[in-house]
Short mmCIF file of C-alpha atoms in Angstrom, two decimals:
data_model
loop_
_atom_site.label_atom_id
_atom_site.label_comp_id
_atom_site.label_asym_id
_atom_site.label_seq_id
_atom_site.Cartn_x
_atom_site.Cartn_y
_atom_site.Cartn_z
CA UNK A 265 0.00 0.00 0.00
CA UNK A 266 2.80 2.43 0.88
CA UNK A 267 4.49 1.59 -2.43
CA UNK A 268 1.27 2.35 -4.32
CA UNK A 269 0.89 5.66 -2.48
CA UNK A 270 4.45 6.73 -3.25
CA UNK A 271 4.04 5.74 -6.91
CA UNK A 272 0.71 7.54 -7.19
CA UNK A 273 2.17 10.67 -5.59
CA UNK A 274 5.02 10.65 -8.10
CA UNK A 275 2.60 10.31 -11.03
CA UNK A 276 0.37 13.07 -9.66
CA UNK A 277 3.36 15.44 -9.35
CA UNK A 278 4.43 14.56 -12.89
CA UNK A 279 0.96 15.24 -14.24
CA UNK A 280 0.61 18.58 -12.48
CA UNK A 281 4.05 19.69 -13.66
CA UNK A 282 3.18 18.83 -17.24
CA UNK A 283 0.06 21.05 -17.22
CA UNK A 284 1.87 24.04 -18.82
CA UNK A 285 2.29 21.90 -21.96
CA UNK A 286 -1.52 21.75 -22.16
CA UNK A 287 -2.22 25.12 -20.57
CA UNK A 288 -4.97 26.36 -22.87
CA UNK A 289 -6.86 23.09 -22.93
CA UNK A 290 -6.61 22.83 -19.14
CA UNK A 291 -7.85 26.40 -18.76
CA UNK A 292 -10.75 25.58 -21.08
CA UNK A 293 -11.78 22.74 -18.75
CA UNK A 294 -11.48 25.02 -15.73
CA UNK A 295 -13.53 27.72 -17.47
CA UNK A 296 -16.26 25.29 -18.54
CA UNK A 297 -16.62 23.96 -14.99
CA UNK A 298 -16.63 27.51 -13.61
CA UNK A 299 -19.43 28.64 -15.95
CA UNK A 300 -21.58 25.62 -15.09
CA UNK A 301 -21.15 26.19 -11.35
CA UNK A 302 -21.73 29.94 -11.57
CA UNK A 303 -24.98 29.55 -13.52
CA UNK A 304 -26.27 26.83 -11.21
CA UNK A 305 -25.50 28.93 -8.12
CA UNK A 306 -27.20 31.98 -9.65
CA UNK A 307 -30.49 30.11 -10.08
CA UNK A 308 -30.24 28.43 -6.68
CA UNK A 309 -29.41 31.75 -4.98
CA UNK A 310 -32.46 33.34 -6.60
CA UNK A 311 -34.79 30.60 -5.35
CA UNK A 312 -33.15 30.57 -1.91
CA UNK A 313 -33.35 34.34 -1.53
CA UNK A 314 -37.02 34.43 -2.48
CA UNK A 315 -37.85 31.59 -0.10
CA UNK A 316 -35.96 33.24 2.76
CA UNK A 317 -37.69 36.58 2.11
CA UNK A 318 -41.11 34.95 2.33
CA UNK A 319 -40.48 32.63 5.25
CA UNK A 320 -38.80 35.23 7.45
CA UNK A 321 -42.02 37.26 7.41
CA UNK A 322 -44.07 34.64 9.21
CA UNK A 323 -44.58 34.30 12.95
CA UNK A 324 -45.68 31.22 14.88
CA UNK A 325 -47.65 33.30 17.37
CA UNK A 326 -49.82 35.03 14.75
CA UNK A 327 -52.91 33.25 13.43
CA UNK A 328 -53.70 34.03 9.81
CA UNK A 329 -57.35 33.84 8.70
CA UNK A 330 -58.25 33.61 5.05
CA UNK A 331 -61.43 32.62 3.23
CA UNK A 332 -61.56 28.87 2.60
CA UNK A 333 -60.26 28.00 -0.86
CA UNK A 334 -58.31 31.23 -1.33
CA UNK A 335 -54.78 30.74 -2.59
CA UNK A 336 -53.59 34.21 -1.60
CA UNK A 337 -54.70 37.36 0.23
CA UNK A 338 -55.95 38.96 -2.96
CA UNK A 339 -58.65 36.29 -3.38
CA UNK A 340 -59.87 36.34 0.21
CA UNK A 341 -62.57 38.40 1.91
CA UNK A 342 -63.93 39.05 5.39
CA UNK A 343 -66.95 41.14 6.34
CA UNK A 344 -67.03 43.34 9.44
CA UNK A 345 -69.39 40.84 11.06
CA UNK A 346 -66.95 38.00 10.40
CA UNK A 347 -64.09 40.05 11.85
CA UNK A 348 -66.16 40.55 15.01
CA UNK A 349 -66.77 36.79 15.23
CA UNK A 350 -63.05 36.07 14.81
CA UNK A 351 -62.27 38.52 17.62
CA UNK A 352 -64.35 36.29 19.92
CA UNK A 353 -62.56 33.09 18.94
CA UNK A 354 -60.85 31.15 21.79
CA UNK A 355 -57.08 31.37 22.05
CA UNK A 356 -56.78 34.94 20.77
CA UNK A 357 -54.87 37.19 23.15
CA UNK A 358 -56.24 40.46 24.47
CA UNK A 359 -54.93 43.61 26.07
CA UNK A 360 -56.61 46.61 27.70
CA UNK A 361 -57.87 47.76 24.29
CA UNK A 362 -59.44 44.42 23.36
CA UNK A 363 -58.54 41.43 21.18
CA UNK A 364 -55.17 41.58 19.43
CA UNK A 365 -56.70 41.33 15.96
CA UNK A 366 -55.75 43.10 12.72
CA UNK A 367 -58.24 43.00 9.82
CA UNK A 368 -56.42 44.03 6.65
CA UNK A 369 -56.95 45.01 3.02
CA UNK A 370 -54.73 44.17 0.07
CA UNK A 371 -54.99 46.38 -3.04
CA UNK A 372 -52.89 46.20 -6.21
CA UNK A 373 -51.39 49.47 -7.51
CA UNK A 374 -48.79 50.26 -10.19
CA UNK A 375 -45.15 51.09 -9.72
CA UNK A 376 -42.32 51.73 -12.22
CA UNK A 377 -39.30 49.45 -11.85
CA UNK A 378 -35.96 51.24 -11.81
CA UNK A 379 -34.21 48.50 -13.79
CA UNK A 380 -36.62 48.36 -16.75
CA UNK A 381 -38.77 51.50 -16.41
CA UNK A 382 -41.80 49.27 -16.89
CA UNK A 383 -44.91 49.19 -14.75
CA UNK A 384 -45.38 46.32 -12.30
CA UNK A 385 -47.94 45.41 -9.66
CA UNK A 386 -47.13 46.30 -6.07
CA UNK A 387 -49.35 45.84 -2.99
CA UNK A 388 -50.97 48.64 -1.03
CA UNK A 389 -51.91 47.18 2.35
CA UNK A 390 -54.54 48.72 4.56
CA UNK A 391 -54.03 48.13 8.26
CA UNK A 392 -54.07 49.78 11.66
CA UNK A 393 -51.48 50.18 14.39
CA UNK A 394 -52.50 46.70 15.60
CA UNK A 395 -51.29 45.24 12.30
CA UNK A 396 -48.06 47.20 12.42
CA UNK A 397 -47.34 45.90 15.93
CA UNK A 398 -47.75 42.31 14.71
CA UNK A 399 -44.85 42.65 12.26
CA UNK A 400 -41.71 41.42 13.94
CA UNK A 401 -38.69 43.63 13.40
CA UNK A 402 -40.70 46.65 12.21
CA UNK A 403 -38.75 49.89 12.37
CA UNK A 404 -39.25 53.29 10.76
CA UNK A 405 -35.96 54.07 9.03
CA UNK A 406 -37.04 57.52 7.86
CA UNK A 407 -39.95 59.90 8.35
CA UNK A 408 -42.92 59.01 10.52
CA UNK A 409 -45.96 56.76 10.75
CA UNK A 410 -49.00 57.58 8.61
CA UNK A 411 -51.80 59.45 10.39
CA UNK A 412 -55.04 57.43 10.58
CA UNK A 413 -57.85 58.86 8.44
CA UNK A 414 -55.51 60.65 6.00
CA UNK A 415 -54.12 59.93 2.54
CA UNK A 416 -50.63 59.24 3.92
CA UNK A 417 -48.66 56.05 3.47
CA UNK A 418 -45.35 54.52 4.43
CA UNK A 419 -43.10 52.66 2.00
CA UNK A 420 -41.19 49.42 2.49
CA UNK A 421 -37.42 49.61 2.04
CA UNK A 422 -37.58 47.05 -0.78
CA UNK A 423 -39.99 49.21 -2.76
CA UNK A 424 -37.67 52.17 -2.33
CA UNK A 425 -34.74 50.15 -3.72
CA UNK A 426 -36.49 48.71 -6.75
CA UNK A 427 -39.12 51.27 -7.80
CA UNK A 428 -39.10 54.91 -8.85
CA UNK A 429 -41.23 57.66 -7.34
CA UNK A 430 -41.55 56.55 -3.71
CA UNK A 431 -39.02 58.81 -2.03
CA UNK A 432 -39.87 60.38 1.30
CA UNK A 433 -42.11 63.42 0.87
CA UNK A 434 -43.22 62.58 -2.67
CA UNK A 435 -46.83 62.53 -3.77
CA UNK A 436 -47.95 59.44 -5.72
CA UNK A 437 -51.03 59.11 -7.86
CA UNK A 438 -52.81 55.75 -8.12
CA UNK A 439 -55.77 56.13 -10.47
CA UNK A 440 -57.90 59.00 -9.18
CA UNK A 441 -56.25 59.16 -5.78
CA UNK A 442 -53.10 60.93 -4.61
CA UNK A 443 -51.05 59.73 -1.64
CA UNK A 444 -48.15 61.28 0.21
CA UNK A 445 -45.12 59.28 1.37
CA UNK A 446 -44.45 60.20 5.00
CA UNK A 447 -42.24 57.32 6.11
CA UNK A 448 -39.96 54.44 5.11
CA UNK A 449 -39.99 51.19 7.08
CA UNK A 450 -37.96 48.03 7.37
CA UNK A 451 -38.99 44.59 8.62
CA UNK A 452 -35.60 42.91 8.46
CA UNK A 453 -35.57 42.24 4.72
CA UNK A 454 -38.69 40.09 4.51
CA UNK A 455 -41.66 40.25 2.12
CA UNK A 456 -43.41 43.09 4.01
CA UNK A 457 -40.71 45.46 2.73
CA UNK A 458 -42.25 44.96 -0.74
CA UNK A 459 -45.45 46.72 0.33
CA UNK A 460 -46.98 50.15 0.83
CA UNK A 461 -48.93 50.61 4.07
CA UNK A 462 -51.81 53.01 4.71
CA UNK A 463 -54.83 53.30 6.96
CA UNK A 464 -57.34 50.51 6.28
CA UNK A 465 -60.41 52.69 6.67
CA UNK A 466 -59.11 55.20 4.13
CA UNK A 467 -58.54 52.41 1.60
CA UNK A 468 -62.03 51.05 2.29
CA UNK A 469 -63.48 54.44 1.46
CA UNK A 470 -61.36 55.21 -1.62
CA UNK A 471 -61.72 51.76 -3.18
CA UNK A 472 -65.41 51.29 -2.33
CA UNK A 473 -64.82 48.33 -0.03
CA UNK A 474 -67.54 49.32 2.42
CA UNK A 475 -66.67 47.79 5.80
CA UNK A 476 -65.11 44.64 4.36
CA UNK A 477 -61.56 43.37 4.64
CA UNK A 478 -59.66 40.50 3.04
CA UNK A 479 -57.59 38.79 5.71
CA UNK A 480 -57.37 38.82 9.49
CA UNK A 481 -54.32 38.43 11.68
CA UNK A 482 -54.62 37.64 15.40
CA UNK A 483 -52.02 37.26 18.14
CA UNK A 484 -52.15 33.86 19.86
CA UNK A 485 -50.20 32.32 22.70
CA UNK A 486 -48.79 29.43 20.65
CA UNK A 487 -49.58 27.34 17.59
CA UNK A 488 -51.39 24.89 19.91
CA UNK A 489 -54.22 27.44 20.16
CA UNK A 490 -55.08 26.75 16.52
CA UNK A 491 -56.88 23.55 17.54
CA UNK A 492 -59.44 25.46 19.59
CA UNK A 493 -59.73 28.13 16.90
CA UNK A 494 -60.38 25.51 14.22
CA UNK A 495 -63.11 23.95 16.32
CA UNK A 496 -64.67 27.39 16.72
CA UNK A 497 -64.55 28.02 12.95
CA UNK A 498 -66.23 24.68 12.25
CA UNK A 499 -68.99 25.33 14.75
CA UNK A 500 -69.74 28.87 13.57
CA UNK A 501 -71.68 28.74 10.26
CA UNK A 502 -71.24 32.47 9.63
CA UNK A 503 -67.48 32.00 9.27
CA UNK A 504 -66.20 30.61 5.97
CA UNK A 505 -62.54 30.87 6.84
CA UNK A 506 -59.58 28.65 7.51
CA UNK A 507 -56.71 29.44 9.85
CA UNK A 508 -53.02 28.65 9.96
CA UNK A 509 -49.99 30.23 11.51
CA UNK A 510 -48.57 33.14 9.61
CA UNK A 511 -45.27 31.27 9.29
CA UNK A 512 -47.03 28.30 7.66
CA UNK A 513 -48.74 30.58 5.16
CA UNK A 514 -45.54 32.28 4.08
CA UNK A 515 -43.65 28.99 3.99
CA UNK A 516 -46.15 27.82 1.37
CA UNK A 517 -45.87 31.09 -0.54
CA UNK A 518 -42.08 30.83 -0.45
CA UNK A 519 -42.17 27.57 -2.40
CA UNK A 520 -43.56 29.33 -5.48
CA UNK A 521 -40.08 29.92 -6.92
CA UNK A 522 -38.89 26.35 -6.43
CA UNK A 523 -39.21 25.92 -10.18
CA UNK A 524 -36.26 28.32 -10.54
CA UNK A 525 -34.03 25.89 -8.68
CA UNK A 526 -35.29 23.03 -10.85
CA UNK A 527 -34.80 25.14 -13.99
CA UNK A 528 -31.28 25.97 -12.82
CA UNK A 529 -30.44 22.29 -12.41
CA UNK A 530 -31.85 21.49 -15.86
CA UNK A 531 -29.90 24.28 -17.57
CA UNK A 532 -26.72 23.47 -15.63
CA UNK A 533 -27.03 19.77 -16.40
CA UNK A 534 -27.31 20.49 -20.12
CA UNK A 535 -24.31 22.79 -19.92
CA UNK A 536 -22.49 20.18 -17.85
CA UNK A 537 -22.80 17.74 -20.76
CA UNK A 538 -21.04 20.26 -23.00
CA UNK A 539 -18.41 20.89 -20.34
CA UNK A 540 -17.99 17.14 -19.94
CA UNK A 541 -17.31 16.70 -23.66
CA UNK A 542 -14.61 19.36 -23.52
CA UNK A 543 -13.16 17.92 -20.34
CA UNK A 544 -12.97 14.43 -21.83
CA UNK A 545 -11.11 15.84 -24.84
CA UNK A 546 -8.70 17.63 -22.49
CA UNK A 547 -7.99 14.52 -20.45
CA UNK A 548 -7.58 12.22 -23.46
CA UNK A 549 -5.11 14.75 -24.87
CA UNK A 550 -3.31 14.75 -21.53
CA UNK A 551 -2.94 10.96 -21.57
CA UNK A 552 -1.80 10.99 -25.21
CA UNK A 553 0.74 13.73 -24.45
CA UNK A 554 2.18 11.73 -21.56
CA UNK A 555 1.96 8.24 -23.05
CA UNK A 556 5.74 7.86 -23.28
CA UNK A 557 6.19 9.03 -19.69
CA UNK A 558 3.47 6.67 -18.45
CA UNK A 559 4.96 3.74 -20.35
CA UNK A 560 8.43 4.56 -19.03
CA UNK A 561 7.14 4.55 -15.45
CA UNK A 562 5.47 1.21 -16.11
CA UNK A 563 8.74 -0.12 -17.47
CA UNK A 564 10.62 0.75 -14.29
CA UNK A 565 8.06 -0.88 -12.04
CA UNK A 566 5.19 1.58 -11.54
CA UNK A 567 1.78 -0.08 -11.39
CA UNK A 568 -1.06 0.63 -13.83
CA UNK A 569 -3.19 1.67 -10.85
CA UNK A 570 -0.81 4.54 -10.08
CA UNK A 571 -1.29 5.83 -13.65
CA UNK A 572 -5.05 5.59 -13.20
CA UNK A 573 -4.98 7.47 -9.89
CA UNK A 574 -2.66 10.15 -11.24
CA UNK A 575 -4.95 10.91 -14.19
CA UNK A 576 -8.05 10.93 -11.99
CA UNK A 577 -6.45 13.38 -9.57
CA UNK A 578 -5.48 15.66 -12.46
CA UNK A 579 -9.07 15.73 -13.73
CA UNK A 580 -10.51 16.27 -10.26
CA UNK A 581 -8.00 19.05 -9.55
CA UNK A 582 -8.99 20.97 -12.67
CA UNK A 583 -12.67 20.49 -11.79
CA UNK A 584 -12.15 21.72 -8.23
CA UNK A 585 -10.28 24.80 -9.46
CA UNK A 586 -13.13 25.46 -11.89
CA UNK A 587 -15.75 25.05 -9.18
CA UNK A 588 -13.93 27.46 -6.88
CA UNK A 589 -13.62 30.04 -9.66
CA UNK A 590 -17.32 29.64 -10.50
CA UNK A 591 -18.37 29.84 -6.85
CA UNK A 592 -16.27 32.98 -6.35
CA UNK A 593 -17.76 34.59 -9.46
CA UNK A 594 -21.29 33.74 -8.27
CA UNK A 595 -20.54 35.20 -4.85
CA UNK A 596 -19.12 38.42 -6.29
CA UNK A 597 -21.83 39.03 -8.89
CA UNK A 598 -24.96 37.50 -7.35
CA UNK A 599 -24.82 37.26 -3.56
CA UNK A 600 -26.95 40.06 -2.13
CA UNK A 601 -28.11 41.25 -5.55
CA UNK A 602 -31.57 42.83 -5.39
CA UNK A 603 -34.34 41.65 -7.67
CA UNK A 604 -38.11 41.47 -7.77
CA UNK A 605 -40.56 38.96 -9.16
CA UNK A 606 -44.24 38.08 -9.01
CA UNK A 607 -45.36 36.51 -5.76
CA UNK A 608 -48.43 34.47 -4.95
CA UNK A 609 -50.73 37.52 -4.98
CA UNK A 610 -49.61 38.63 -8.47
CA UNK A 611 -47.62 41.50 -7.00
CA UNK A 612 -43.90 42.16 -7.01
CA UNK A 613 -41.82 40.72 -4.18
CA UNK A 614 -38.45 42.39 -3.69
CA UNK A 615 -35.76 40.00 -2.52
CA UNK A 616 -32.00 39.49 -2.50
CA UNK A 617 -30.10 36.59 -4.01
CA UNK A 618 -28.79 34.47 -1.16
CA UNK A 619 -25.81 32.12 -1.46
CA UNK A 620 -25.37 29.69 1.40
CA UNK A 621 -22.78 27.06 2.22
CA UNK A 622 -25.31 24.40 1.23
CA UNK A 623 -25.60 25.90 -2.26
CA UNK A 624 -21.82 26.15 -2.62
CA UNK A 625 -21.56 22.44 -1.78
CA UNK A 626 -24.13 21.63 -4.48
CA UNK A 627 -22.16 23.62 -7.06
CA UNK A 628 -18.85 22.02 -6.13
CA UNK A 629 -20.48 18.58 -6.18
CA UNK A 630 -21.63 19.12 -9.77
CA UNK A 631 -18.11 20.15 -10.78
CA UNK A 632 -16.66 17.07 -9.08
CA UNK A 633 -19.06 14.86 -11.04
CA UNK A 634 -17.81 16.48 -14.24
CA UNK A 635 -14.23 15.92 -13.08
CA UNK A 636 -14.84 12.30 -12.12
CA UNK A 637 -16.58 11.31 -15.35
CA UNK A 638 -14.13 13.23 -17.55
CA UNK A 639 -11.20 11.64 -15.75
CA UNK A 640 -12.38 8.04 -15.43
CA UNK A 641 -12.18 6.90 -19.07
CA UNK A 642 -8.90 8.70 -19.89
CA UNK A 643 -7.50 7.31 -16.63
CA UNK A 644 -8.54 3.85 -17.72
CA UNK A 645 -6.67 4.39 -20.98
CA UNK A 646 -3.62 5.66 -19.07
CA UNK A 647 -3.63 2.49 -16.97
CA UNK A 648 -3.55 0.39 -20.16
CA UNK A 649 -0.73 2.19 -21.99
CA UNK A 650 1.57 -0.70 -23.09
CA UNK A 651 5.14 -0.69 -21.77
CA UNK A 652 6.47 -1.13 -25.30
CA UNK A 653 5.53 2.50 -26.07
CA UNK A 654 8.52 3.61 -23.99
CA UNK A 655 10.94 1.58 -26.12
CA UNK A 656 9.30 2.58 -29.41
CA UNK A 657 9.71 6.23 -28.48
CA UNK A 658 13.29 5.64 -27.46
CA UNK A 659 14.15 4.47 -31.00
#
């Protein structure tokens, strides 16, 4: 075993030292692996960032009521009478002002994206101070809170980054109505930063919603309280709603961009086949270029297995270098990059690409597969180079 290790080490050193003779072909293999890894990580970082933005908005101690069968807030509804019934549900916490319940509205308005100068849907949420208090991590980063009963609104930090016309102090016109931006808020980078917030009663009046709402949030002690709430909903015929924790709702919404990760794997796999073809050509050329050296080593007692190992290590080394270059490029160009896309309510969700160690491992794994496959068959050929080649070359 020690003899095999020393032989393999010698062959590996010889192979690495001979790389300058095949510099451009080796660099082509490194580049191909790097491109595949970088593209895969870009798609995975997009899906991961969107999922994290959605899931971080949810709270386990907030019950989220939506009309049964509704896929998103936009499709739901709740009358004032139903809100009153929900306020009396068991398990909902109270303070000196009454039940900790926030009935809310969700209206679609237009915004102009900075990147494309095209209009896109953004959400205008109607809520009260109760609703604001239920958002974990809420802070006003500039200006002040909107005054109830007025045409004032506050803007999420994500909207400010990605859309034109929402600077502090500006007046914005949505259809027939004009609003004034009086504050900018942050909620720690989650989906709520992709929204505009205003007084619910003002939105009811301007958009002819009467006394109706769309969804209801309620503070509960723990997720165990949902059992009693569900029993209450089933026993009350006037309520046509289902309940779940806010975190469960946003976890489901966060899965809507999973197809991007799948698409990224499909595209990267197709590109990996092209990279693999180039890598195989590189490694076969490497074996052909060193056939006399391999045969000479065999003639002086080196085993065929050492030639196999040496070629495999060369291929894996080039693949690893490529994966590291691709991962570094993805980190530099994509990690933290802001983007926006349609969420479950057909409105724009602003999020940041997010590269994690788990994603880096996936990218490097793909590159190692390319390296292994591209090295195996040339390595097998290297192990079978006949000893007589050394003597033929000597003549």
